C-alpha cells in the first residue's frame, strides 16, 4: 500500500523547472518509493541508481557517455543513491 507524502505534490510542482531537485532523508523512509510513484505518471523519464557500479562508473569516468546513455532525448532523469558519486556536484554543474 502506497502512502502519499506531502512532499510529492511539492516535487510535482517543480518538475517543469530546469533546476535539480534533491530528495534527502533517513534510510528506508520511502524516498525511492515516492520517486517511483511520481515517475509512474510521467512519460519520457528514466531512473538509474548509483548502487549499480557500472552506471556510477560511467557517470564518474565519462559524463558525456552517461549523458548519451541516460539523459539525451529524455525530459526527466531520476538518480537514486547519488551520494555514491565522488564528484557528483561537480559533474552536475558542468553537464546538466
XYZ file of N, CA and C in Angstrom:
288
model
N 0.841 -1.172 0.000
C 0.000 0.000 0.000
C 0.893 1.245 0.000
N 0.648 2.131 -0.938
C 1.435 3.353 -1.036
C 0.807 4.450 -0.181
N 1.623 5.127 0.601
C 1.172 6.253 1.410
C 1.709 7.528 0.774
N 0.819 8.356 0.271
C 1.234 9.599 -0.379
C 1.794 10.557 0.669
N 2.911 11.185 0.320
C 3.540 12.149 1.209
C 3.277 13.569 0.712
N 3.264 14.523 1.623
C 3.053 15.919 1.248
C 4.126 16.398 0.273
N 5.323 15.876 0.421
C 6.433 16.283 -0.426
C 6.178 15.967 -1.899
N 5.398 14.929 -2.153
C 5.139 14.508 -3.540
C 4.534 15.644 -4.363
N 3.534 16.320 -3.845
C 2.903 17.429 -4.578
C 3.881 18.576 -4.800
N 4.737 18.825 -3.829
C 5.727 19.892 -3.974
C 6.709 19.564 -5.093
N 7.145 18.320 -5.168
C 8.071 17.911 -6.227
C 7.400 18.035 -7.587
N 6.185 17.563 -7.700
C 5.458 17.619 -8.977
C 5.335 19.051 -9.464
N 5.128 19.998 -8.542
C 5.023 21.412 -8.903
C 6.289 21.925 -9.597
N 7.429 21.392 -9.210
C 8.703 21.888 -9.716
C 9.277 21.087 -10.883
N 8.589 20.071 -11.339
C 9.151 19.218 -12.386
C 9.406 19.945 -13.699
N 8.674 20.989 -13.970
C 8.879 21.730 -15.223
C 10.011 22.749 -15.126
N 10.564 22.918 -13.950
C 11.682 23.845 -13.756
C 12.983 23.158 -14.174
N 13.976 23.929 -14.618
C 15.234 23.318 -15.061
C 16.173 22.918 -13.916
N 15.863 23.308 -12.700
C 16.749 23.019 -11.581
C 16.715 21.547 -11.190
N 17.751 21.162 -10.479
C 17.841 19.812 -9.938
C 17.142 19.793 -8.583
N 16.357 18.756 -8.364
C 15.668 18.584 -7.078
C 16.338 17.421 -6.354
N 16.736 17.652 -5.127
C 17.332 16.588 -4.315
C 16.347 16.212 -3.205
N 16.116 14.926 -3.075
C 15.268 14.427 -2.001
C 16.187 13.704 -1.024
N 16.242 14.212 0.186
C 17.113 13.622 1.197
C 16.273 13.223 2.405
N 16.768 12.264 3.144
C 16.062 11.828 4.332
C 16.704 10.585 4.896
N 16.161 10.126 5.975
C 16.665 8.931 6.648
C 16.563 7.724 5.729
N 17.346 6.712 6.048
C 17.278 5.450 5.301
C 15.909 4.819 5.499
N 15.453 4.165 4.433
C 14.221 3.369 4.493
C 12.980 4.178 4.874
N 12.937 5.459 4.497
C 11.754 6.264 4.844
C 10.799 6.426 3.661
N 11.146 5.866 2.496
C 10.226 5.895 1.366
C 10.595 6.847 0.241
N 11.813 7.372 0.229
C 12.214 8.307 -0.830
C 12.131 7.661 -2.212
N 12.723 6.495 -2.356
C 12.739 5.813 -3.650
C 11.322 5.421 -4.058
N 10.540 4.924 -3.140
C 9.158 4.547 -3.445
C 8.365 5.754 -3.933
N 8.535 6.895 -3.275
C 7.831 8.110 -3.680
C 8.251 8.543 -5.077
N 9.549 8.491 -5.348
C 10.015 8.912 -6.670
C 9.530 7.959 -7.758
N 9.459 6.675 -7.461
C 8.902 5.721 -8.432
C 7.428 6.015 -8.687
N 6.715 6.411 -7.664
C 5.307 6.781 -7.816
C 5.183 8.004 -8.721
N 6.008 8.994 -8.504
C 5.989 10.193 -9.353
C 6.335 9.813 -10.788
N 7.362 8.995 -10.956
C 7.779 8.587 -12.306
C 6.683 7.840 -13.052
N 5.865 7.099 -12.334
C 4.830 6.304 -12.989
C 3.813 7.170 -13.724
N 3.733 8.444 -13.364
C 2.793 9.341 -14.032
C 3.458 10.173 -15.130
N 4.743 9.954 -15.349
C 5.481 10.737 -16.337
C 5.806 9.901 -17.570
N 5.882 10.582 -18.679
C 6.450 9.946 -19.865
C 7.807 10.587 -20.083
N 8.643 9.922 -20.797
C 9.958 10.472 -21.117
C 10.856 10.622 -19.890
N 10.775 9.644 -18.973
C 11.581 9.677 -17.755
C 12.392 8.393 -17.656
N 13.568 8.517 -17.059
C 14.418 7.352 -16.814
C 14.923 7.428 -15.383
N 15.111 6.279 -14.788
C 15.624 6.198 -13.432
C 16.864 5.317 -13.425
N 17.908 5.787 -12.750
C 19.118 4.986 -12.574
C 19.483 5.016 -11.098
N 20.270 4.047 -10.692
C 20.741 4.013 -9.315
C 22.259 3.898 -9.311
N 22.885 4.715 -8.508
C 24.337 4.639 -8.385
C 24.750 3.491 -7.475
N 23.805 2.675 -7.027
C 24.127 1.377 -6.430
C 24.743 0.476 -7.495
N 24.348 0.694 -8.741
C 24.880 -0.071 -9.874
C 26.257 0.505 -10.215
N 27.288 -0.257 -9.967
C 28.665 0.224 -10.151
C 28.971 0.562 -11.608
N 28.332 -0.095 -12.554
C 28.556 0.225 -13.970
C 28.020 1.606 -14.311
N 26.842 1.913 -13.836
C 26.249 3.229 -14.093
C 27.049 4.313 -13.376
N 27.401 4.066 -12.123
C 28.203 5.030 -11.364
C 29.548 5.253 -12.035
N 30.192 4.178 -12.460
C 31.488 4.300 -13.135
C 31.395 5.120 -14.403
N 30.326 4.911 -15.165
C 30.145 5.685 -16.390
C 29.967 7.163 -16.072
N 29.186 7.473 -15.048
C 28.973 8.856 -14.643
C 30.283 9.517 -14.218
N 31.100 8.784 -13.468
C 32.332 9.368 -12.942
C 33.450 9.435 -13.979
N 33.544 8.429 -14.840
C 34.660 8.380 -15.791
C 34.353 9.063 -17.116
N 33.094 9.044 -17.509
C 32.739 9.614 -18.808
C 31.348 10.245 -18.755
N 31.262 11.436 -18.174
C 29.956 12.099 -18.091
C 29.276 12.260 -19.451
N 30.055 12.481 -20.505
C 29.450 12.616 -21.832
C 28.751 11.329 -22.259
N 29.377 10.194 -21.993
C 28.752 8.913 -22.326
C 27.540 8.643 -21.429
N 27.615 9.058 -20.179
C 26.468 8.924 -19.277
C 25.289 9.726 -19.820
N 25.561 10.939 -20.252
C 24.508 11.794 -20.809
C 23.907 11.155 -22.051
N 24.756 10.638 -22.919
C 24.258 9.984 -24.131
C 23.369 8.791 -23.780
N 23.780 8.013 -22.804
C 23.043 6.798 -22.443
C 21.756 7.075 -21.674
N 21.753 8.086 -20.806
C 20.635 8.226 -19.879
C 19.911 9.575 -19.903
N 20.492 10.581 -20.522
C 19.896 11.910 -20.434
C 19.335 12.385 -21.766
N 20.117 12.312 -22.813
C 19.687 12.848 -24.108
C 18.387 12.209 -24.572
N 17.496 13.060 -25.037
C 16.227 12.583 -25.546
C 15.190 12.321 -24.476
N 15.521 12.615 -23.235
C 14.576 12.402 -22.134
C 14.342 13.719 -21.397
N 13.182 13.845 -20.859
C 12.841 15.071 -20.144
C 13.208 14.993 -18.665
N 13.140 13.788 -18.093
C 13.374 13.627 -16.657
C 14.402 12.535 -16.402
N 15.285 12.802 -15.462
C 16.255 11.813 -15.005
C 16.179 11.751 -13.486
N 15.931 10.562 -12.967
C 15.913 10.328 -11.531
C 17.132 9.488 -11.183
N 17.949 9.989 -10.266
C 19.148 9.265 -9.842
C 18.997 8.906 -8.369
N 18.982 7.620 -8.103
C 18.902 7.135 -6.732
C 20.323 6.858 -6.230
N 20.538 7.031 -4.954
C 21.839 6.798 -4.308
C 22.939 7.699 -4.898
N 22.575 8.929 -5.184
C 23.512 9.885 -5.786
C 24.728 10.140 -4.898
N 24.596 9.950 -3.600
C 25.691 10.234 -2.675
C 26.927 9.386 -2.954
N 26.782 8.307 -3.731
C 27.935 7.471 -4.051
C 28.851 8.102 -5.094
N 28.398 9.119 -5.787
C 29.227 9.799 -6.789
C 30.233 10.695 -6.070
N 31.517 10.403 -6.246
C 32.558 11.144 -5.525
C 32.552 12.630 -5.865
N 32.387 12.949 -7.132
C 32.411 14.345 -7.571
C 31.106 14.697 -8.267
N 30.014 14.164 -7.746
C 28.706 14.340 -8.367
C 28.296 15.779 -8.553
N 28.501 16.592 -7.564
C 28.137 18.004 -7.676
C 28.891 18.711 -8.765
N 30.162 18.372 -8.915
C 30.969 18.980 -9.977
C 30.448 18.553 -11.353
N 30.161 17.287 -11.519
C 29.660 16.806 -12.807
C 28.308 17.395 -13.153
N 27.425 17.534 -12.175
C 26.106 18.059 -12.481
C 26.176 19.539 -12.820
N 27.088 20.255 -12.218
C 27.191 21.671 -12.533
C 27.695 21.871 -13.956
N 28.527 21.000 -14.417
C 29.087 21.147 -15.760
C 28.121 20.665 -16.833
N 27.477 19.533 -16.586
C 26.768 18.852 -17.662
C 25.266 18.949 -17.645
N 24.641 19.257 -16.546
C 23.187 19.222 -16.520
C 22.640 20.625 -16.443
